Amino acid sequence: MNRKFLYLVILIIIAVLASYVSESFLTRRGASITITVPTTSTTVYLLSNPMQNATLRIALSTDISTIDIHYATGVADFEVLGNVYESLFRITYNGSKLAYIPWLVKEFKQLNDTAWLFVLRNGIMFQNGERLTAYDVKASLERSMRLSGIGKQLLTDAKGRPIISDIVIINDTAFIIMLREPFTPLIEHLAHLSTAIMPRDVALKYWNGPINSTQDVIGTGPFMLESYEKGSRAVLKRFDGYWGRKPAIQNLVYLILPDANARISAILSGSVDIATGVSPDMVNTLRAQGIEVYRVTGVRLVLVAINCLRIPDVRVRQALNYAINRSAIVKELMDGYAQVAMGIASPVFPDAAVLEPYNYNVSKARELIEEAGFAGKKLTLLVSTRSPKDVQLAQVVQQYLKAVGVDVEIVQMEHTAFLKRVFIDHDFDLAIYGPSPSSLYYALTYWRTNASLNGPQYSNPEVDVLLDRIAREVNESKRLELYRDVQEVIWRDAPAMWLYFEDVVVAARPSVKGLQILPFQKLVLDSMYIG
């Protein structure tokens, strides 16, 4: 069928649907979630706490790396810019599992296997006073796919091709996303802030490169970026024209304090209200001083990546896994503020599988190493100096591997240089880091062939095929089976030493009320106020 004719047919169908669209229920066909959409925003976003002119001061462990949400990669980037920008959908957490709900989108419907209709909420304004339209969405998503490293990974298929073939504008508030082929994780991927929406004019102005002026940092979120001093602070101001629940806080000041002791001192003295990146060994000290400590199971999987081109024998990679006592690491190094990895995706993700553990077994590790002729080999272990805990972990891993006949030299590197060495140059034997994905499918794409975040250069055609099948499978039970299959294959192939899921630990002054935390260390300030 002629493509233009197909579009014309779809446009006619949508015009009819748009006249009768319901605001009560929208169920995504073949998906793992059913979403109830409120009939009006006023019943959802009533402010329960009085507006305050207070300033909230938050200590971050790292500086932001960019002021462009589509170039964001780190926790600090999304923490700061995530208050300025919003995506079509939003990630929420109920204390057990993550969920993905409509946000800028009022409602949506899957028309067929490769066409999805979306309708925006009415009356959403950008921070420059312009109204949000479908044209802004189209430009933003296309820019994300062009420039965002994470956006490219989220919006590509198992072969690395863009999943979106076109975005068809129906009118100012309605549009259709046309897919090259079925892609069931679409909704949760449109919830990631790497696909956030900005004004069309800004997206086109920076079509080939990053935003370089704070004046052009414009989103639909509850706060505006007022100023940014590299290595020092970012200051945000409440956007009183925000469409949703307006925050009680007037100003947000993010202070960059890389030193862990400096963050602890700052919250104890009252010079900051919230401190992120709290070390577990400081929890008792903080609580003894009346500081509230928040703890949630995190999505960050701390692992030791194994360069599969340098260590191609799966027996060796499995042996390295058997050589590690994860329970002891969680208990002694992390003071219990972590969960032993029983799979390659955090238990907060729906459909994350619990797999057969690599139990601590020195004799089995030695047997596999000798069988593979790897005894007496020397390896380098890269670790970023950004995290003192990771440096300590490197020393522990070094001792465990020495016990099974593998000598390890630890090489500490500044974080930016570390990232280049691991993810661009792939110049390492072993490397400690922690992926923090936002969905199960995204977590699995770290391990597909030639993925941008596939540091170990792991490649298994079976994994690529399974990921492709998951994306196409609309039957939920069959998709669940495929999800388990691919997790088992990656786990068995051991492109990493799977260690633990790190808890997110945040400290707050007792005057901070209503704070919520997402498992990827994003502070939720919707209901927060100073009491």
Protein backbone atom coordinates (compact mmCIF):
# COMPACT_ATOMS: atom_id res chain seq x y z
CA MET A 1 0.00 0.00 0.00
CA ASN A 2 1.26 3.48 -0.88
CA ARG A 3 2.71 5.10 2.28
CA LYS A 4 1.03 8.48 1.68
CA PHE A 5 -2.31 6.78 1.13
CA LEU A 6 -1.85 4.84 4.37
CA TYR A 7 -1.17 8.09 6.22
CA LEU A 8 -4.31 9.62 4.72
CA VAL A 9 -6.41 6.68 5.90
CA ILE A 10 -4.94 6.92 9.38
CA LEU A 11 -5.56 10.67 9.53
CA ILE A 12 -9.22 10.14 8.67
CA ILE A 13 -9.52 7.47 11.36
CA ILE A 14 -7.88 9.74 13.91
CA ALA A 15 -10.09 12.65 13.05
CA VAL A 16 -13.07 10.46 13.92
CA LEU A 17 -11.45 9.08 17.06
CA ALA A 18 -10.46 12.54 18.24
CA SER A 19 -14.10 13.57 18.28
CA TYR A 20 -15.06 10.75 20.62
CA VAL A 21 -11.91 10.27 22.67
CA SER A 22 -12.60 9.25 26.26
CA GLU A 23 -10.81 10.64 29.30
CA SER A 24 -11.56 7.74 31.62
CA PHE A 25 -9.63 4.61 30.65
CA LEU A 26 -6.86 3.87 28.21
CA THR A 27 -5.42 0.39 28.17
CA ARG A 28 -2.28 -0.29 26.23
CA ARG A 29 -2.82 -3.41 24.19
CA GLY A 30 -0.35 -6.17 24.89
CA ALA A 31 1.40 -4.13 27.55
CA SER A 32 2.14 -5.01 31.15
CA ILE A 33 0.34 -1.96 32.54
CA THR A 34 -3.17 -0.58 32.46
CA ILE A 35 -3.38 3.16 33.00
CA THR A 36 -6.28 5.15 34.37
CA VAL A 37 -6.24 8.72 33.11
CA PRO A 38 -7.90 11.41 35.30
CA THR A 39 -10.87 13.16 33.72
CA THR A 40 -9.54 16.55 34.86
CA SER A 41 -6.21 17.70 36.18
CA THR A 42 -7.76 19.78 38.97
CA THR A 43 -8.78 16.72 40.96
CA VAL A 44 -5.24 15.37 40.84
CA TYR A 45 -3.05 18.38 41.34
CA LEU A 46 -4.68 20.18 44.26
CA LEU A 47 -1.97 21.64 46.48
CA SER A 48 -2.23 20.13 49.96
CA ASN A 49 0.41 22.38 51.50
CA PRO A 50 0.51 26.19 51.45
CA MET A 51 2.81 27.92 48.98
CA GLN A 52 6.06 28.89 50.65
CA ASN A 53 8.79 31.35 49.79
CA ALA A 54 11.33 28.97 51.28
CA THR A 55 14.61 27.99 49.64
CA LEU A 56 15.54 24.31 49.60
CA ARG A 57 19.28 23.60 49.57
CA ILE A 58 20.42 20.23 48.25
CA ALA A 59 23.98 18.87 48.33
CA LEU A 60 24.99 16.80 45.31
CA SER A 61 28.00 14.50 45.13
CA THR A 62 28.75 15.40 41.49
CA ASP A 63 28.34 18.39 39.22
CA ILE A 64 26.01 18.29 36.26
CA SER A 65 27.79 17.51 33.00
CA THR A 66 25.46 19.52 30.76
CA ILE A 67 22.56 21.98 30.73
CA ASP A 68 21.02 20.13 27.78
CA ILE A 69 18.55 17.42 28.86
CA HIS A 70 19.13 15.49 25.64
CA TYR A 71 22.85 15.28 26.44
CA ALA A 72 22.28 14.31 30.06
CA THR A 73 23.82 11.05 31.24
CA GLY A 74 24.47 11.25 34.97
CA VAL A 75 22.35 11.16 38.12
CA ALA A 76 23.07 14.83 38.85
CA ASP A 77 22.03 15.84 35.31
CA PHE A 78 18.60 14.29 35.66
CA GLU A 79 18.17 15.46 39.25
CA VAL A 80 18.66 19.13 38.36
CA LEU A 81 17.29 19.27 34.80
CA GLY A 82 14.46 16.89 35.68
CA ASN A 83 12.82 19.77 37.56
CA VAL A 84 12.95 21.95 34.44
CA TYR A 85 11.92 19.42 31.79
CA GLU A 86 9.20 16.78 31.54
CA SER A 87 8.51 13.85 29.25
CA LEU A 88 5.29 12.57 27.74
CA PHE A 89 5.11 9.95 30.50
CA ARG A 90 6.41 9.86 34.06
CA ILE A 91 8.09 7.18 36.17
CA THR A 92 6.55 6.58 39.60
CA TYR A 93 7.44 4.24 42.46
CA ASN A 94 5.10 2.70 45.04
CA GLY A 95 7.82 1.32 47.31
CA SER A 96 7.92 -2.00 45.49
CA LYS A 97 7.74 -1.57 41.71
CA LEU A 98 8.18 1.16 39.14
CA ALA A 99 5.24 2.24 36.99
CA TYR A 100 4.89 4.49 33.94
CA ILE A 101 1.95 6.93 33.80
CA PRO A 102 0.75 9.56 31.30
CA TRP A 103 2.11 13.01 32.11
CA LEU A 104 2.21 15.64 29.37
CA VAL A 105 0.02 13.17 27.53
CA LYS A 106 -3.66 13.22 28.50
CA GLU A 107 -4.45 9.96 26.77
CA PHE A 108 -3.08 7.54 24.20
CA LYS A 109 -4.17 4.55 22.19
CA GLN A 110 -2.44 1.91 20.15
CA LEU A 111 -4.15 1.95 16.73
CA ASN A 112 -2.33 -1.06 15.33
CA ASP A 113 1.00 -2.80 15.77
CA THR A 114 2.99 0.17 14.49
CA ALA A 115 0.85 3.27 15.08
CA TRP A 116 0.16 5.01 18.38
CA LEU A 117 -2.12 8.01 18.89
CA PHE A 118 -1.28 10.52 21.63
CA VAL A 119 -3.27 13.50 22.86
CA LEU A 120 -1.59 16.20 24.95
CA ARG A 121 -3.12 17.79 28.02
CA ASN A 122 -4.67 21.18 27.42
CA GLY A 123 -3.18 24.39 28.74
CA ILE A 124 0.42 23.29 29.30
CA MET A 125 2.81 26.22 29.00
CA PHE A 126 6.55 26.34 28.53
CA GLN A 127 8.55 28.53 30.88
CA ASN A 128 8.91 31.12 28.09
CA GLY A 129 5.13 31.58 27.96
CA GLU A 130 4.56 29.54 24.81
CA ARG A 131 1.93 26.80 24.71
CA LEU A 132 3.01 23.17 24.34
CA THR A 133 1.98 21.68 20.99
CA ALA A 134 2.47 18.48 19.07
CA TYR A 135 5.03 20.31 16.92
CA ASP A 136 7.25 20.73 19.99
CA VAL A 137 6.92 17.01 20.72
CA LYS A 138 7.89 16.04 17.18
CA ALA A 139 10.96 18.28 17.14
CA SER A 140 12.05 17.17 20.63
CA LEU A 141 11.76 13.43 20.00
CA GLU A 142 13.53 13.72 16.66
CA ARG A 143 16.32 15.74 18.30
CA SER A 144 16.62 13.17 21.09
CA MET A 145 17.03 10.40 18.54
CA ARG A 146 19.67 12.46 16.72
CA LEU A 147 21.79 13.71 19.61
CA SER A 148 21.04 11.94 22.88
CA GLY A 149 23.24 8.96 23.66
CA ILE A 150 20.57 7.52 25.93
CA GLY A 151 17.77 8.65 23.61
CA LYS A 152 19.37 6.77 20.73
CA GLN A 153 19.60 3.63 22.83
CA LEU A 154 16.02 3.94 24.07
CA LEU A 155 14.51 4.61 20.67
CA THR A 156 16.35 2.04 18.59
CA ASP A 157 15.65 -1.62 17.97
CA ALA A 158 17.89 -4.61 18.66
CA LYS A 159 19.81 -3.90 15.44
CA GLY A 160 20.44 -0.29 16.41
CA ARG A 161 17.95 1.19 13.93
CA PRO A 162 15.57 4.03 14.91
CA ILE A 163 12.22 2.57 15.93
CA ILE A 164 10.26 5.68 14.88
CA SER A 165 9.73 6.08 11.16
CA ASP A 166 7.64 9.24 11.42
CA ILE A 167 5.68 11.47 13.78
CA VAL A 168 2.47 12.59 12.10
CA ILE A 169 0.86 15.78 13.40
CA ILE A 170 -2.96 15.66 13.52
CA ASN A 171 -3.46 19.04 15.15
CA ASP A 172 -1.86 21.12 17.90
CA THR A 173 -2.58 18.54 20.59
CA ALA A 174 -2.79 15.19 18.75
CA PHE A 175 -0.10 13.24 16.94
CA ILE A 176 0.71 9.70 15.80
CA ILE A 177 4.03 7.98 16.36
CA MET A 178 4.63 5.63 13.45
CA LEU A 179 7.01 2.74 14.22
CA ARG A 180 9.11 0.79 11.76
CA GLU A 181 7.92 -2.37 13.49
CA PRO A 182 6.17 -3.24 16.78
CA PHE A 183 8.00 -1.97 19.87
CA THR A 184 6.28 -2.90 23.14
CA PRO A 185 8.59 -0.91 25.50
CA LEU A 186 7.62 2.37 23.80
CA ILE A 187 5.67 3.88 26.71
CA GLU A 188 8.28 3.30 29.43
CA HIS A 189 10.98 4.65 27.12
CA LEU A 190 8.98 7.81 26.48
CA ALA A 191 9.01 8.30 30.26
CA HIS A 192 12.80 8.70 30.36
CA LEU A 193 13.97 12.30 30.67
CA SER A 194 16.32 11.79 27.73
CA THR A 195 13.16 12.09 25.61
CA ALA A 196 12.00 15.26 27.40
CA ILE A 197 10.12 17.96 25.52
CA MET A 198 11.46 21.44 24.75
CA PRO A 199 10.13 24.24 22.51
CA ARG A 200 10.40 23.50 18.81
CA ASP A 201 12.37 26.69 18.17
CA VAL A 202 14.99 25.68 20.76
CA ALA A 203 15.22 22.13 19.39
CA LEU A 204 15.81 23.47 15.87
CA LYS A 205 18.28 26.12 17.06
CA TYR A 206 20.40 23.39 18.63
CA TRP A 207 19.67 20.72 16.05
CA ASN A 208 23.34 19.79 15.61
CA GLY A 209 24.80 20.43 19.04
CA PRO A 210 24.21 20.98 22.76
CA ILE A 211 22.37 23.92 24.31
CA ASN A 212 25.03 26.36 25.50
CA SER A 213 22.98 29.17 27.06
CA THR A 214 20.93 28.99 30.25
CA GLN A 215 18.45 31.30 28.50
CA ASP A 216 17.52 28.41 26.21
CA VAL A 217 17.02 25.87 29.00
CA ILE A 218 13.23 25.88 28.69
CA GLY A 219 10.84 23.12 29.65
CA THR A 220 7.33 22.58 31.00
CA GLY A 221 8.48 21.58 34.50
CA PRO A 222 7.72 23.16 37.88
CA PHE A 223 11.09 24.97 38.13
CA MET A 224 13.14 27.22 35.85
CA LEU A 225 16.94 27.26 35.69
CA GLU A 226 17.93 30.70 36.97
CA SER A 227 21.72 30.30 37.05
CA TYR A 228 24.48 27.72 36.92
CA GLU A 229 28.07 28.04 38.16
CA LYS A 230 30.17 25.12 37.01
CA GLY A 231 31.58 23.13 39.90
CA SER A 232 29.70 25.22 42.43
CA ARG A 233 25.91 25.47 42.20
CA ALA A 234 22.72 25.46 40.13
CA VAL A 235 19.85 27.70 41.18
CA LEU A 236 16.24 27.00 40.15
CA LYS A 237 13.17 29.16 40.68
CA ARG A 238 9.54 28.03 40.90
CA PHE A 239 7.60 28.38 37.65
CA ASP A 240 4.29 29.85 38.77
CA GLY A 241 2.74 29.10 35.38
CA TYR A 242 3.24 25.37 35.88
CA TRP A 243 0.30 23.33 34.60
CA GLY A 244 0.28 20.74 37.38
CA ARG A 245 0.71 20.64 41.11
CA LYS A 246 2.78 23.68 41.97
CA PRO A 247 5.61 22.99 44.42
CA ALA A 248 5.47 24.61 47.83
CA ILE A 249 9.14 25.59 47.60
CA GLN A 250 10.07 28.87 45.87
CA ASN A 251 13.77 28.23 45.17
CA LEU A 252 16.00 25.19 44.74
CA VAL A 253 19.73 25.58 45.25
CA TYR A 254 21.90 22.60 44.31
CA LEU A 255 25.36 22.78 45.87
CA ILE A 256 28.14 20.67 44.38
CA LEU A 257 30.00 18.97 47.25
CA PRO A 258 32.00 16.00 45.92
CA ASP A 259 33.56 15.27 49.31
CA ALA A 260 31.30 12.93 51.30
CA ASN A 261 32.41 14.37 54.63
CA ALA A 262 31.63 17.88 53.41
CA ARG A 263 28.07 16.83 52.57
CA ILE A 264 27.62 15.28 56.02
CA SER A 265 29.02 18.37 57.73
CA ALA A 266 26.75 20.59 55.65
CA ILE A 267 23.56 18.79 56.64
CA LEU A 268 24.57 18.50 60.29
CA SER A 269 25.30 22.23 60.44
CA GLY A 270 22.07 23.11 58.64
CA SER A 271 23.76 24.76 55.67
CA VAL A 272 21.90 22.30 53.43
CA ASP A 273 18.49 20.68 53.85
CA ILE A 274 19.10 17.49 51.86
CA ALA A 275 22.27 15.53 51.14
CA THR A 276 22.48 12.86 48.43
CA GLY A 277 25.02 10.07 48.07
CA VAL A 278 25.12 9.28 51.77
CA SER A 279 27.54 6.51 52.70
CA PRO A 280 25.91 3.72 54.74
CA ASP A 281 28.56 4.01 57.44
CA MET A 282 27.31 7.52 58.23
CA VAL A 283 23.66 6.58 58.74
CA ASN A 284 23.87 5.98 62.50
CA THR A 285 25.79 9.21 63.06
CA LEU A 286 23.17 11.18 61.14
CA ARG A 287 20.22 9.61 62.93
CA ALA A 288 21.85 10.23 66.30
CA GLN A 289 21.85 13.93 65.40
CA GLY A 290 18.17 13.93 64.50
CA ILE A 291 18.67 13.78 60.72
CA GLU A 292 16.11 11.79 58.71
CA VAL A 293 17.61 9.08 56.50
CA TYR A 294 15.66 7.82 53.50
CA ARG A 295 16.47 4.47 51.93
CA VAL A 296 15.04 2.78 48.83
CA THR A 297 16.15 -0.21 46.78
CA GLY A 298 18.06 1.17 43.83
CA VAL A 299 18.24 0.31 40.15
CA ARG A 300 22.05 0.74 40.11
CA LEU A 301 23.64 -2.64 39.53
CA VAL A 302 27.20 -2.45 40.80
CA LEU A 303 29.28 -4.82 38.71
CA VAL A 304 32.76 -5.56 37.49
CA ALA A 305 32.60 -5.47 33.71
CA ILE A 306 34.68 -8.13 31.97
CA ASN A 307 36.11 -7.24 28.57
CA CYS A 308 34.77 -10.14 26.52
CA LEU A 309 37.25 -9.61 23.68
CA ARG A 310 40.18 -9.95 26.08
CA ILE A 311 38.54 -12.70 28.14
CA PRO A 312 36.44 -14.62 25.59
CA ASP A 313 36.28 -17.90 27.53
CA VAL A 314 32.96 -18.04 29.36
CA ARG A 315 34.47 -20.49 31.87
CA VAL A 316 36.86 -17.79 33.08
CA ARG A 317 34.09 -15.19 33.34
CA GLN A 318 31.92 -17.59 35.31
CA ALA A 319 34.89 -18.47 37.53
CA LEU A 320 35.37 -14.79 38.37
CA ASN A 321 31.73 -14.72 39.49
CA TYR A 322 32.15 -17.78 41.72
CA ALA A 323 35.23 -16.19 43.27
CA ILE A 324 33.25 -13.34 44.88
CA ASN A 325 31.43 -13.49 48.22
CA ARG A 326 28.62 -11.04 47.50
CA SER A 327 26.85 -11.50 50.81
CA ALA A 328 30.02 -10.55 52.68
CA ILE A 329 30.48 -7.47 50.51
CA VAL A 330 26.89 -6.33 51.13
CA LYS A 331 27.21 -6.93 54.86
CA GLU A 332 30.69 -5.58 55.49
CA LEU A 333 31.39 -3.01 52.77
CA MET A 334 27.82 -1.73 52.31
CA ASP A 335 26.64 -2.20 55.92
CA GLY A 336 23.59 -4.02 54.53
CA TYR A 337 22.54 -1.05 52.35
CA ALA A 338 22.38 -3.11 49.16
CA GLN A 339 20.83 -6.31 47.80
CA VAL A 340 22.87 -9.20 46.47
CA ALA A 341 22.35 -9.38 42.72
CA MET A 342 20.07 -12.30 41.91
CA GLY A 343 19.65 -11.13 38.33
CA ILE A 344 20.82 -8.49 35.88
CA ALA A 345 17.93 -6.08 36.55
CA SER A 346 16.75 -4.55 39.82
CA PRO A 347 13.76 -6.17 41.55
CA VAL A 348 11.93 -2.82 41.33
CA PHE A 349 11.35 -3.47 37.62
CA PRO A 350 8.22 -5.42 36.70
CA ASP A 351 9.23 -8.76 35.14
CA ALA A 352 12.82 -8.70 36.45
CA ALA A 353 13.85 -12.34 36.87
CA VAL A 354 15.39 -13.95 39.95
CA LEU A 355 18.09 -16.26 38.61
CA GLU A 356 20.23 -19.09 39.92
CA PRO A 357 22.93 -17.38 41.99
CA TYR A 358 26.68 -17.61 41.52
CA ASN A 359 27.27 -18.82 45.06
CA TYR A 360 30.68 -18.15 46.58
CA ASN A 361 32.70 -21.24 45.63
CA VAL A 362 36.49 -20.91 45.62
CA SER A 363 37.15 -24.50 44.57
CA LYS A 364 34.79 -24.26 41.59
CA ALA A 365 36.35 -20.95 40.55
CA ARG A 366 39.85 -22.45 40.69
CA GLU A 367 38.71 -25.54 38.79
CA LEU A 368 37.23 -23.47 35.94
CA ILE A 369 40.28 -21.19 35.79
CA GLU A 370 42.69 -24.11 35.59
CA GLU A 371 40.48 -25.90 33.06
CA ALA A 372 40.60 -22.79 30.86
CA GLY A 373 44.36 -22.40 31.29
CA PHE A 374 43.94 -19.00 32.91
CA ALA A 375 45.81 -19.63 36.16
CA GLY A 376 48.50 -17.08 36.92
CA LYS A 377 47.13 -14.46 34.54
CA LYS A 378 47.38 -10.78 35.43
CA LEU A 379 44.51 -8.37 34.88
CA THR A 380 44.00 -4.64 35.30
CA LEU A 381 40.94 -3.38 37.18
CA LEU A 382 39.83 0.17 36.36
CA VAL A 383 37.90 2.17 38.95
CA SER A 384 36.67 5.76 39.00
CA THR A 385 37.87 7.95 41.84
CA ARG A 386 34.44 9.60 41.94
CA SER A 387 33.19 7.05 44.43
CA PRO A 388 35.34 6.14 47.48
CA LYS A 389 33.11 3.11 47.96
CA ASP A 390 33.97 1.84 44.47
CA VAL A 391 37.68 2.22 45.25
CA GLN A 392 37.21 0.15 48.41
CA LEU A 393 35.25 -2.41 46.40
CA ALA A 394 38.12 -2.69 43.92
CA GLN A 395 40.47 -3.64 46.77
CA VAL A 396 38.04 -6.29 48.00
CA VAL A 397 37.65 -7.77 44.51
CA GLN A 398 41.42 -7.80 44.14
CA GLN A 399 41.76 -9.98 47.26
CA TYR A 400 39.01 -12.39 46.20
CA LEU A 401 40.55 -12.94 42.76
CA LYS A 402 44.02 -13.41 44.21
CA ALA A 403 42.60 -16.31 46.25
CA VAL A 404 41.66 -18.14 43.02
CA GLY A 405 44.95 -17.56 41.23
CA VAL A 406 44.29 -14.30 39.33
CA ASP A 407 46.50 -11.29 40.01
CA VAL A 408 44.82 -7.90 39.69
CA GLU A 409 46.36 -4.45 39.37
CA ILE A 410 44.02 -1.62 40.37
CA VAL A 411 44.13 1.51 38.21
CA GLN A 412 42.28 4.53 39.62
CA MET A 413 41.10 7.16 37.12
CA GLU A 414 39.29 10.49 37.11
CA HIS A 415 35.66 9.82 36.21
CA THR A 416 35.52 11.44 32.75
CA ALA A 417 38.70 9.67 31.68
CA PHE A 418 37.34 6.43 33.13
CA LEU A 419 34.14 6.68 31.06
CA LYS A 420 36.10 7.27 27.87
CA ARG A 421 38.46 4.38 28.56
CA VAL A 422 35.60 1.95 29.27
CA PHE A 423 32.78 2.93 26.91
CA ILE A 424 34.64 4.48 23.97
CA ASP A 425 38.12 2.96 23.91
CA HIS A 426 37.15 -0.35 25.58
CA ASP A 427 40.72 -0.40 26.88
CA PHE A 428 40.45 -2.49 30.05
CA ASP A 429 40.37 -6.02 31.41
CA LEU A 430 37.99 -5.37 34.32
CA ALA A 431 36.13 -2.19 35.29
CA ILE A 432 33.82 -1.28 38.16
CA TYR A 433 30.72 0.78 37.40
CA GLY A 434 26.97 0.72 37.94
CA PRO A 435 24.34 1.01 35.19
CA SER A 436 21.16 2.82 36.33
CA PRO A 437 18.46 2.00 33.74
CA SER A 438 14.87 3.26 33.90
CA SER A 439 13.10 0.14 32.60
CA LEU A 440 13.71 -3.58 32.25
CA TYR A 441 14.09 -3.49 28.48
CA TYR A 442 16.51 -0.59 28.76
CA ALA A 443 18.53 -2.58 31.33
CA LEU A 444 18.81 -5.45 28.85
CA THR A 445 19.86 -3.23 25.93
CA TYR A 446 23.13 -2.53 27.75
CA TRP A 447 24.13 -6.02 26.62
CA ARG A 448 23.09 -6.05 22.99
CA THR A 449 25.76 -6.12 20.30
CA ASN A 450 27.44 -2.74 19.72
CA ALA A 451 25.21 -0.88 22.20
CA SER A 452 26.74 2.45 23.22
CA LEU A 453 26.79 1.44 26.91
CA ASN A 454 28.11 -2.06 26.25
CA GLY A 455 31.53 -1.48 27.78
CA PRO A 456 32.59 -5.17 27.81
CA GLN A 457 31.83 -5.51 24.05
CA TYR A 458 29.69 -8.53 24.84
CA SER A 459 27.95 -10.01 21.81
CA ASN A 460 25.58 -12.94 21.56
CA PRO A 461 23.26 -13.18 18.53
CA GLU A 462 20.76 -15.10 20.68
CA VAL A 463 20.43 -12.08 22.98
CA ASP A 464 19.91 -9.73 20.04
CA VAL A 465 17.21 -11.98 18.60
CA LEU A 466 15.43 -12.31 21.95
CA LEU A 467 15.42 -8.54 22.44
CA ASP A 468 13.96 -8.15 18.98
CA ARG A 469 11.25 -10.72 19.76
CA ILE A 470 10.40 -9.02 23.07
CA ALA A 471 9.91 -5.72 21.27
CA ARG A 472 7.47 -7.33 18.83
CA GLU A 473 5.59 -9.65 21.18
CA VAL A 474 2.20 -8.19 22.14
CA ASN A 475 1.10 -11.19 24.21
CA GLU A 476 2.03 -10.41 27.81
CA SER A 477 2.60 -13.98 29.03
CA LYS A 478 4.76 -14.84 26.01
CA ARG A 479 6.71 -11.63 26.44
CA LEU A 480 7.35 -12.48 30.09
CA GLU A 481 8.84 -15.83 29.04
CA LEU A 482 11.10 -14.10 26.54
CA TYR A 483 12.20 -11.60 29.17
CA ARG A 484 13.26 -14.44 31.44
CA ASP A 485 15.01 -16.28 28.60
CA VAL A 486 17.19 -13.31 27.65
CA GLN A 487 18.08 -12.56 31.27
CA GLU A 488 19.17 -16.18 31.78
CA VAL A 489 21.39 -16.10 28.68
CA ILE A 490 23.16 -12.88 29.68
CA TRP A 491 23.55 -14.10 33.28
CA ARG A 492 25.06 -17.40 32.10
CA ASP A 493 27.44 -15.71 29.63
CA ALA A 494 28.74 -13.53 32.48
CA PRO A 495 30.02 -10.42 30.66
CA ALA A 496 30.36 -9.01 34.17
CA MET A 497 30.81 -10.06 37.77
CA TRP A 498 27.30 -9.38 39.08
CA LEU A 499 27.62 -7.94 42.58
CA TYR A 500 24.75 -5.98 44.16
CA PHE A 501 21.97 -3.45 43.71
CA GLU A 502 22.97 -0.37 45.66
CA ASP A 503 20.37 1.25 47.91
CA VAL A 504 19.69 4.93 47.38
CA VAL A 505 20.44 6.69 50.68
CA VAL A 506 19.47 10.35 51.15
CA ALA A 507 19.61 12.45 54.31
CA ALA A 508 17.27 15.34 55.11
CA ARG A 509 16.81 17.82 57.93
CA PRO A 510 13.75 17.06 60.10
CA SER A 511 12.08 20.23 58.78
CA VAL A 512 11.84 18.64 55.31
CA LYS A 513 8.40 17.04 54.92
CA GLY A 514 6.88 14.93 52.16
CA LEU A 515 10.09 14.04 50.33
CA GLN A 516 9.93 11.01 48.04
CA ILE A 517 12.83 9.30 46.26
CA LEU A 518 12.87 7.26 43.06
CA PRO A 519 15.17 4.20 42.87
CA PHE A 520 17.56 5.99 40.49
CA GLN A 521 18.15 8.75 43.08
CA LYS A 522 15.72 11.29 41.69
CA LEU A 523 14.12 13.43 44.38
CA VAL A 524 10.36 13.84 43.99
CA LEU A 525 9.41 17.27 45.31
CA ASP A 526 5.69 17.26 44.40
CA SER A 527 4.44 17.02 47.99
CA MET A 528 7.51 18.38 49.74
CA TYR A 529 7.44 21.42 52.02
CA ILE A 530 9.34 22.88 54.93
CA GLY A 531 7.53 22.19 58.21
